[in-house]
Amino acid sequence: MAIEHSEVVSAPPLKTSWWQIGIGAILASEIATALSLAFLFLCGGSGAFRLTGTSSGLLIYFGAAPLAGLLVGWLLWWLCIQRTGRTTVRRGVVFGALSGIIAHPIMWALASLSIGIVGQPFIREFSAPFQWVNQGGWLRLTEILYFSLLSLMYVGWITLLVGGIAGGLLIFFQQAHTQR
């Protein structure tokens, strides 16, 4: 007898699952980051180095992406799953895919805030004309949106797939746990 994926779990989503959602979001973000950077290296040679300026700038992605995934994942989990009380694998896939897409601008905003910590602009090509550290809010917002669109165009499909798979697996494991 197969598990019906569109069936609603009889119990409401577990309140203790917030840490599981957090770990799932962080792991999915790290996997998506590694796959995205690998894709950029394979397709464009040093494309990721050009975006970050140096190889040490790559570490920004591995810090900002999981934090963005965690924040977006928790928010969308509450909006799409917890608040509605409908826990289906289909909702989990949609929730995960949306998280993978929405996390891009949040990741770039977090990366732009980390410039003071790293001590160098993480986008060398644009550091002279824009000066990320000392710029106004509108210019910074424009650049965050610009790089969000670029990352969505090049690697958004990776974050969409990884997020969808992670969201579906989170619901699947939660259903398996509550049906015991």
JSON list of C-alpha atoms in Angstrom, two decimals:
[
{"chain": "A", "resi": 1, "resn": "MET", "atom": "CA", "xyz": [0.00, 0.00, 0.00]},
{"chain": "A", "resi": 2, "resn": "ALA", "atom": "CA", "xyz": [1.58, 3.27, -1.13]},
{"chain": "A", "resi": 3, "resn": "ILE", "atom": "CA", "xyz": [1.48, 6.49, 0.83]},
{"chain": "A", "resi": 4, "resn": "GLU", "atom": "CA", "xyz": [-0.92, 8.95, -0.75]},
{"chain": "A", "resi": 5, "resn": "HIS", "atom": "CA", "xyz": [1.11, 12.15, -1.20]},
{"chain": "A", "resi": 6, "resn": "SER", "atom": "CA", "xyz": [-1.85, 14.50, -1.46]},
{"chain": "A", "resi": 7, "resn": "GLU", "atom": "CA", "xyz": [-3.36, 13.15, 1.76]},
{"chain": "A", "resi": 8, "resn": "VAL", "atom": "CA", "xyz": [-3.40, 15.55, 4.69]},
{"chain": "A", "resi": 9, "resn": "VAL", "atom": "CA", "xyz": [-1.65, 14.34, 7.83]},
{"chain": "A", "resi": 10, "resn": "SER", "atom": "CA", "xyz": [-4.17, 13.77, 10.62]},
{"chain": "A", "resi": 11, "resn": "ALA", "atom": "CA", "xyz": [-2.04, 15.53, 13.22]},
{"chain": "A", "resi": 12, "resn": "PRO", "atom": "CA", "xyz": [-1.17, 19.20, 12.87]},
{"chain": "A", "resi": 13, "resn": "PRO", "atom": "CA", "xyz": [2.45, 19.97, 12.03]},
{"chain": "A", "resi": 14, "resn": "LEU", "atom": "CA", "xyz": [4.69, 19.34, 15.00]},
{"chain": "A", "resi": 15, "resn": "LYS", "atom": "CA", "xyz": [5.69, 22.39, 16.97]},
{"chain": "A", "resi": 16, "resn": "THR", "atom": "CA", "xyz": [8.96, 20.68, 17.79]},
{"chain": "A", "resi": 17, "resn": "SER", "atom": "CA", "xyz": [9.78, 20.49, 14.08]},
{"chain": "A", "resi": 18, "resn": "TRP", "atom": "CA", "xyz": [11.09, 24.07, 13.88]},
{"chain": "A", "resi": 19, "resn": "TRP", "atom": "CA", "xyz": [14.62, 22.87, 14.52]},
{"chain": "A", "resi": 20, "resn": "GLN", "atom": "CA", "xyz": [14.18, 20.20, 11.83]},
{"chain": "A", "resi": 21, "resn": "ILE", "atom": "CA", "xyz": [12.97, 22.83, 9.38]},
{"chain": "A", "resi": 22, "resn": "GLY", "atom": "CA", "xyz": [15.97, 24.97, 10.29]},
{"chain": "A", "resi": 23, "resn": "ILE", "atom": "CA", "xyz": [18.46, 22.16, 9.78]},
{"chain": "A", "resi": 24, "resn": "GLY", "atom": "CA", "xyz": [16.76, 21.19, 6.52]},
{"chain": "A", "resi": 25, "resn": "ALA", "atom": "CA", "xyz": [16.87, 24.78, 5.26]},
{"chain": "A", "resi": 26, "resn": "ILE", "atom": "CA", "xyz": [20.53, 25.19, 6.19]},
{"chain": "A", "resi": 27, "resn": "LEU", "atom": "CA", "xyz": [21.55, 21.89, 4.58]},
{"chain": "A", "resi": 28, "resn": "ALA", "atom": "CA", "xyz": [19.55, 22.61, 1.43]},
{"chain": "A", "resi": 29, "resn": "SER", "atom": "CA", "xyz": [21.11, 26.09, 1.22]},
{"chain": "A", "resi": 30, "resn": "GLU", "atom": "CA", "xyz": [24.63, 24.71, 1.58]},
{"chain": "A", "resi": 31, "resn": "ILE", "atom": "CA", "xyz": [23.98, 22.05, -1.06]},
{"chain": "A", "resi": 32, "resn": "ALA", "atom": "CA", "xyz": [22.47, 24.63, -3.42]},
{"chain": "A", "resi": 33, "resn": "THR", "atom": "CA", "xyz": [25.43, 26.97, -2.82]},
{"chain": "A", "resi": 34, "resn": "ALA", "atom": "CA", "xyz": [27.99, 24.25, -3.53]},
{"chain": "A", "resi": 35, "resn": "LEU", "atom": "CA", "xyz": [26.15, 23.12, -6.67]},
{"chain": "A", "resi": 36, "resn": "SER", "atom": "CA", "xyz": [25.71, 26.71, -7.88]},
{"chain": "A", "resi": 37, "resn": "LEU", "atom": "CA", "xyz": [29.38, 27.57, -7.43]},
{"chain": "A", "resi": 38, "resn": "ALA", "atom": "CA", "xyz": [30.40, 24.31, -9.10]},
{"chain": "A", "resi": 39, "resn": "PHE", "atom": "CA", "xyz": [28.09, 25.11, -12.02]},
{"chain": "A", "resi": 40, "resn": "LEU", "atom": "CA", "xyz": [29.56, 28.61, -12.34]},
{"chain": "A", "resi": 41, "resn": "PHE", "atom": "CA", "xyz": [33.10, 27.22, -12.29]},
{"chain": "A", "resi": 42, "resn": "LEU", "atom": "CA", "xyz": [32.29, 24.57, -14.89]},
{"chain": "A", "resi": 43, "resn": "CYS", "atom": "CA", "xyz": [30.46, 26.93, -17.24]},
{"chain": "A", "resi": 44, "resn": "GLY", "atom": "CA", "xyz": [32.32, 30.16, -16.81]},
{"chain": "A", "resi": 45, "resn": "GLY", "atom": "CA", "xyz": [35.70, 29.16, -15.51]},
{"chain": "A", "resi": 46, "resn": "SER", "atom": "CA", "xyz": [36.22, 31.84, -12.90]},
{"chain": "A", "resi": 47, "resn": "GLY", "atom": "CA", "xyz": [32.71, 33.33, -12.91]},
{"chain": "A", "resi": 48, "resn": "ALA", "atom": "CA", "xyz": [32.30, 33.02, -9.16]},
{"chain": "A", "resi": 49, "resn": "PHE", "atom": "CA", "xyz": [35.73, 34.60, -8.59]},
{"chain": "A", "resi": 50, "resn": "ARG", "atom": "CA", "xyz": [34.67, 37.54, -10.74]},
{"chain": "A", "resi": 51, "resn": "LEU", "atom": "CA", "xyz": [31.56, 37.99, -8.64]},
{"chain": "A", "resi": 52, "resn": "THR", "atom": "CA", "xyz": [33.41, 37.83, -5.34]},
{"chain": "A", "resi": 53, "resn": "GLY", "atom": "CA", "xyz": [36.73, 39.43, -6.24]},
{"chain": "A", "resi": 54, "resn": "THR", "atom": "CA", "xyz": [38.86, 36.81, -4.48]},
{"chain": "A", "resi": 55, "resn": "SER", "atom": "CA", "xyz": [38.73, 33.17, -3.52]},
{"chain": "A", "resi": 56, "resn": "SER", "atom": "CA", "xyz": [38.26, 34.20, 0.13]},
{"chain": "A", "resi": 57, "resn": "GLY", "atom": "CA", "xyz": [35.11, 36.02, -0.95]},
{"chain": "A", "resi": 58, "resn": "LEU", "atom": "CA", "xyz": [33.54, 32.66, -1.76]},
{"chain": "A", "resi": 59, "resn": "LEU", "atom": "CA", "xyz": [33.18, 32.06, 1.97]},
{"chain": "A", "resi": 60, "resn": "ILE", "atom": "CA", "xyz": [30.58, 34.83, 2.04]},
{"chain": "A", "resi": 61, "resn": "TYR", "atom": "CA", "xyz": [28.25, 32.61, 0.02]},
{"chain": "A", "resi": 62, "resn": "PHE", "atom": "CA", "xyz": [28.59, 29.72, 2.48]},
{"chain": "A", "resi": 63, "resn": "GLY", "atom": "CA", "xyz": [27.65, 32.06, 5.34]},
{"chain": "A", "resi": 64, "resn": "ALA", "atom": "CA", "xyz": [24.99, 34.26, 3.76]},
{"chain": "A", "resi": 65, "resn": "ALA", "atom": "CA", "xyz": [23.14, 31.54, 1.83]},
{"chain": "A", "resi": 66, "resn": "PRO", "atom": "CA", "xyz": [22.32, 29.27, 4.81]},
{"chain": "A", "resi": 67, "resn": "LEU", "atom": "CA", "xyz": [21.25, 32.25, 6.91]},
{"chain": "A", "resi": 68, "resn": "ALA", "atom": "CA", "xyz": [18.99, 33.47, 4.09]},
{"chain": "A", "resi": 69, "resn": "GLY", "atom": "CA", "xyz": [17.64, 29.94, 3.60]},
{"chain": "A", "resi": 70, "resn": "LEU", "atom": "CA", "xyz": [16.95, 29.63, 7.31]},
{"chain": "A", "resi": 71, "resn": "LEU", "atom": "CA", "xyz": [15.09, 32.95, 7.55]},
{"chain": "A", "resi": 72, "resn": "VAL", "atom": "CA", "xyz": [13.07, 32.42, 4.38]},
{"chain": "A", "resi": 73, "resn": "GLY", "atom": "CA", "xyz": [12.46, 28.74, 5.15]},
{"chain": "A", "resi": 74, "resn": "TRP", "atom": "CA", "xyz": [11.07, 29.42, 8.61]},
{"chain": "A", "resi": 75, "resn": "LEU", "atom": "CA", "xyz": [8.86, 32.26, 7.36]},
{"chain": "A", "resi": 76, "resn": "LEU", "atom": "CA", "xyz": [7.44, 30.30, 4.43]},
{"chain": "A", "resi": 77, "resn": "TRP", "atom": "CA", "xyz": [7.02, 27.17, 6.56]},
{"chain": "A", "resi": 78, "resn": "TRP", "atom": "CA", "xyz": [4.88, 29.17, 8.94]},
{"chain": "A", "resi": 79, "resn": "LEU", "atom": "CA", "xyz": [2.90, 30.83, 6.11]},
{"chain": "A", "resi": 80, "resn": "CYS", "atom": "CA", "xyz": [2.42, 27.80, 3.84]},
{"chain": "A", "resi": 81, "resn": "ILE", "atom": "CA", "xyz": [2.37, 24.84, 6.21]},
{"chain": "A", "resi": 82, "resn": "GLN", "atom": "CA", "xyz": [2.01, 25.69, 9.90]},
{"chain": "A", "resi": 83, "resn": "ARG", "atom": "CA", "xyz": [-0.64, 28.42, 9.62]},
{"chain": "A", "resi": 84, "resn": "THR", "atom": "CA", "xyz": [-2.82, 26.52, 7.17]},
{"chain": "A", "resi": 85, "resn": "GLY", "atom": "CA", "xyz": [-2.52, 23.20, 9.01]},
{"chain": "A", "resi": 86, "resn": "ARG", "atom": "CA", "xyz": [-2.34, 21.33, 5.69]},
{"chain": "A", "resi": 87, "resn": "THR", "atom": "CA", "xyz": [0.78, 19.22, 5.52]},
{"chain": "A", "resi": 88, "resn": "THR", "atom": "CA", "xyz": [1.10, 17.66, 2.07]},
{"chain": "A", "resi": 89, "resn": "VAL", "atom": "CA", "xyz": [4.16, 16.69, 0.09]},
{"chain": "A", "resi": 90, "resn": "ARG", "atom": "CA", "xyz": [2.94, 18.91, -2.76]},
{"chain": "A", "resi": 91, "resn": "ARG", "atom": "CA", "xyz": [2.81, 21.91, -0.41]},
{"chain": "A", "resi": 92, "resn": "GLY", "atom": "CA", "xyz": [6.27, 21.01, 0.84]},
{"chain": "A", "resi": 93, "resn": "VAL", "atom": "CA", "xyz": [7.68, 20.99, -2.69]},
{"chain": "A", "resi": 94, "resn": "VAL", "atom": "CA", "xyz": [6.06, 24.36, -3.47]},
{"chain": "A", "resi": 95, "resn": "PHE", "atom": "CA", "xyz": [7.23, 25.79, -0.14]},
{"chain": "A", "resi": 96, "resn": "GLY", "atom": "CA", "xyz": [10.78, 24.59, -0.76]},
{"chain": "A", "resi": 97, "resn": "ALA", "atom": "CA", "xyz": [10.90, 25.85, -4.34]},
{"chain": "A", "resi": 98, "resn": "LEU", "atom": "CA", "xyz": [9.59, 29.28, -3.28]},
{"chain": "A", "resi": 99, "resn": "SER", "atom": "CA", "xyz": [12.17, 29.37, -0.49]},
{"chain": "A", "resi": 100, "resn": "GLY", "atom": "CA", "xyz": [14.93, 28.64, -2.99]},
{"chain": "A", "resi": 101, "resn": "ILE", "atom": "CA", "xyz": [13.84, 31.56, -5.17]},
{"chain": "A", "resi": 102, "resn": "ILE", "atom": "CA", "xyz": [13.04, 34.11, -2.45]},
{"chain": "A", "resi": 103, "resn": "ALA", "atom": "CA", "xyz": [16.35, 33.42, -0.68]},
{"chain": "A", "resi": 104, "resn": "HIS", "atom": "CA", "xyz": [18.39, 35.03, -3.51]},
{"chain": "A", "resi": 105, "resn": "PRO", "atom": "CA", "xyz": [17.76, 38.71, -2.65]},
{"chain": "A", "resi": 106, "resn": "ILE", "atom": "CA", "xyz": [18.04, 37.95, 1.07]},
{"chain": "A", "resi": 107, "resn": "MET", "atom": "CA", "xyz": [21.39, 36.23, 0.48]},
{"chain": "A", "resi": 108, "resn": "TRP", "atom": "CA", "xyz": [22.72, 39.18, -1.52]},
{"chain": "A", "resi": 109, "resn": "ALA", "atom": "CA", "xyz": [21.53, 41.63, 1.15]},
{"chain": "A", "resi": 110, "resn": "LEU", "atom": "CA", "xyz": [23.29, 39.61, 3.85]},
{"chain": "A", "resi": 111, "resn": "ALA", "atom": "CA", "xyz": [26.41, 39.35, 1.70]},
{"chain": "A", "resi": 112, "resn": "SER", "atom": "CA", "xyz": [26.44, 43.12, 1.17]},
{"chain": "A", "resi": 113, "resn": "LEU", "atom": "CA", "xyz": [26.18, 43.66, 4.93]},
{"chain": "A", "resi": 114, "resn": "SER", "atom": "CA", "xyz": [29.17, 41.40, 5.55]},
{"chain": "A", "resi": 115, "resn": "ILE", "atom": "CA", "xyz": [31.56, 43.64, 3.64]},
{"chain": "A", "resi": 116, "resn": "GLY", "atom": "CA", "xyz": [32.80, 45.29, 6.81]},
{"chain": "A", "resi": 117, "resn": "ILE", "atom": "CA", "xyz": [33.59, 41.89, 8.31]},
{"chain": "A", "resi": 118, "resn": "VAL", "atom": "CA", "xyz": [35.53, 40.66, 5.27]},
{"chain": "A", "resi": 119, "resn": "GLY", "atom": "CA", "xyz": [37.28, 44.00, 4.81]},
{"chain": "A", "resi": 120, "resn": "GLN", "atom": "CA", "xyz": [37.00, 44.13, 1.04]},
{"chain": "A", "resi": 121, "resn": "PRO", "atom": "CA", "xyz": [34.20, 44.57, -1.46]},
{"chain": "A", "resi": 122, "resn": "PHE", "atom": "CA", "xyz": [32.87, 41.19, -2.48]},
{"chain": "A", "resi": 123, "resn": "ILE", "atom": "CA", "xyz": [32.18, 42.39, -6.00]},
{"chain": "A", "resi": 124, "resn": "ARG", "atom": "CA", "xyz": [35.51, 43.69, -7.26]},
{"chain": "A", "resi": 125, "resn": "GLU", "atom": "CA", "xyz": [34.33, 44.63, -10.75]},
{"chain": "A", "resi": 126, "resn": "PHE", "atom": "CA", "xyz": [31.87, 47.14, -9.33]},
{"chain": "A", "resi": 127, "resn": "SER", "atom": "CA", "xyz": [33.75, 48.28, -6.24]},
{"chain": "A", "resi": 128, "resn": "ALA", "atom": "CA", "xyz": [35.25, 51.42, -7.79]},
{"chain": "A", "resi": 129, "resn": "PRO", "atom": "CA", "xyz": [32.13, 52.97, -9.32]},
{"chain": "A", "resi": 130, "resn": "PHE", "atom": "CA", "xyz": [29.70, 51.89, -6.62]},
{"chain": "A", "resi": 131, "resn": "GLN", "atom": "CA", "xyz": [31.68, 51.68, -3.37]},
{"chain": "A", "resi": 132, "resn": "TRP", "atom": "CA", "xyz": [29.34, 49.28, -1.57]},
{"chain": "A", "resi": 133, "resn": "VAL", "atom": "CA", "xyz": [30.61, 50.25, 1.85]},
{"chain": "A", "resi": 134, "resn": "ASN", "atom": "CA", "xyz": [29.79, 53.98, 1.67]},
{"chain": "A", "resi": 135, "resn": "GLN", "atom": "CA", "xyz": [26.80, 54.09, -0.64]},
{"chain": "A", "resi": 136, "resn": "GLY", "atom": "CA", "xyz": [23.23, 55.18, -0.05]},
{"chain": "A", "resi": 137, "resn": "GLY", "atom": "CA", "xyz": [20.31, 52.88, 0.54]},
{"chain": "A", "resi": 138, "resn": "TRP", "atom": "CA", "xyz": [18.71, 53.15, -2.92]},
{"chain": "A", "resi": 139, "resn": "LEU", "atom": "CA", "xyz": [21.93, 52.37, -4.74]},
{"chain": "A", "resi": 140, "resn": "ARG", "atom": "CA", "xyz": [22.63, 49.40, -2.49]},
{"chain": "A", "resi": 141, "resn": "LEU", "atom": "CA", "xyz": [19.07, 48.13, -2.96]},
{"chain": "A", "resi": 142, "resn": "THR", "atom": "CA", "xyz": [19.41, 48.49, -6.73]},
{"chain": "A", "resi": 143, "resn": "GLU", "atom": "CA", "xyz": [22.64, 46.51, -6.72]},
{"chain": "A", "resi": 144, "resn": "ILE", "atom": "CA", "xyz": [21.15, 43.81, -4.48]},
{"chain": "A", "resi": 145, "resn": "LEU", "atom": "CA", "xyz": [18.21, 43.44, -6.87]},
{"chain": "A", "resi": 146, "resn": "TYR", "atom": "CA", "xyz": [20.56, 43.45, -9.88]},
{"chain": "A", "resi": 147, "resn": "PHE", "atom": "CA", "xyz": [22.73, 40.66, -8.49]},
{"chain": "A", "resi": 148, "resn": "SER", "atom": "CA", "xyz": [19.65, 38.77, -7.31]},
{"chain": "A", "resi": 149, "resn": "LEU", "atom": "CA", "xyz": [18.32, 38.76, -10.86]},
{"chain": "A", "resi": 150, "resn": "LEU", "atom": "CA", "xyz": [21.71, 37.66, -12.19]},
{"chain": "A", "resi": 151, "resn": "SER", "atom": "CA", "xyz": [21.95, 34.80, -9.73]},
{"chain": "A", "resi": 152, "resn": "LEU", "atom": "CA", "xyz": [18.35, 33.77, -10.44]},
{"chain": "A", "resi": 153, "resn": "MET", "atom": "CA", "xyz": [19.08, 33.72, -14.17]},
{"chain": "A", "resi": 154, "resn": "TYR", "atom": "CA", "xyz": [22.23, 31.63, -13.86]},
{"chain": "A", "resi": 155, "resn": "VAL", "atom": "CA", "xyz": [21.66, 29.36, -10.87]},
{"chain": "A", "resi": 156, "resn": "GLY", "atom": "CA", "xyz": [18.04, 29.93, -9.84]},
{"chain": "A", "resi": 157, "resn": "TRP", "atom": "CA", "xyz": [17.07, 26.61, -11.37]},
{"chain": "A", "resi": 158, "resn": "ILE", "atom": "CA", "xyz": [19.48, 24.89, -8.98]},
{"chain": "A", "resi": 159, "resn": "THR", "atom": "CA", "xyz": [18.01, 26.55, -5.89]},
{"chain": "A", "resi": 160, "resn": "LEU", "atom": "CA", "xyz": [14.49, 25.86, -7.16]},
{"chain": "A", "resi": 161, "resn": "LEU", "atom": "CA", "xyz": [15.21, 22.13, -7.55]},
{"chain": "A", "resi": 162, "resn": "VAL", "atom": "CA", "xyz": [17.14, 21.74, -4.31]},
{"chain": "A", "resi": 163, "resn": "GLY", "atom": "CA", "xyz": [14.53, 23.73, -2.38]},
{"chain": "A", "resi": 164, "resn": "GLY", "atom": "CA", "xyz": [11.66, 21.73, -3.85]},
{"chain": "A", "resi": 165, "resn": "ILE", "atom": "CA", "xyz": [13.32, 18.42, -3.07]},
{"chain": "A", "resi": 166, "resn": "ALA", "atom": "CA", "xyz": [14.17, 19.53, 0.47]},
{"chain": "A", "resi": 167, "resn": "GLY", "atom": "CA", "xyz": [10.65, 20.82, 1.14]},
{"chain": "A", "resi": 168, "resn": "GLY", "atom": "CA", "xyz": [9.07, 17.63, -0.16]},
{"chain": "A", "resi": 169, "resn": "LEU", "atom": "CA", "xyz": [11.43, 15.47, 1.90]},
{"chain": "A", "resi": 170, "resn": "LEU", "atom": "CA", "xyz": [10.72, 17.46, 5.06]},
{"chain": "A", "resi": 171, "resn": "ILE", "atom": "CA", "xyz": [6.99, 16.84, 4.68]},
{"chain": "A", "resi": 172, "resn": "PHE", "atom": "CA", "xyz": [7.52, 13.20, 3.69]},
{"chain": "A", "resi": 173, "resn": "PHE", "atom": "CA", "xyz": [9.62, 12.53, 6.79]},
{"chain": "A", "resi": 174, "resn": "GLN", "atom": "CA", "xyz": [7.14, 14.40, 8.97]},
{"chain": "A", "resi": 175, "resn": "GLN", "atom": "CA", "xyz": [4.28, 12.30, 7.57]},
{"chain": "A", "resi": 176, "resn": "ALA", "atom": "CA", "xyz": [6.26, 9.10, 8.14]},
{"chain": "A", "resi": 177, "resn": "HIS", "atom": "CA", "xyz": [7.00, 10.19, 11.71]},
{"chain": "A", "resi": 178, "resn": "THR", "atom": "CA", "xyz": [3.37, 11.06, 12.56]},
{"chain": "A", "resi": 179, "resn": "GLN", "atom": "CA", "xyz": [1.94, 7.88, 10.99]},
{"chain": "A", "resi": 180, "resn": "ARG", "atom": "CA", "xyz": [3.95, 5.61, 13.29]}
]
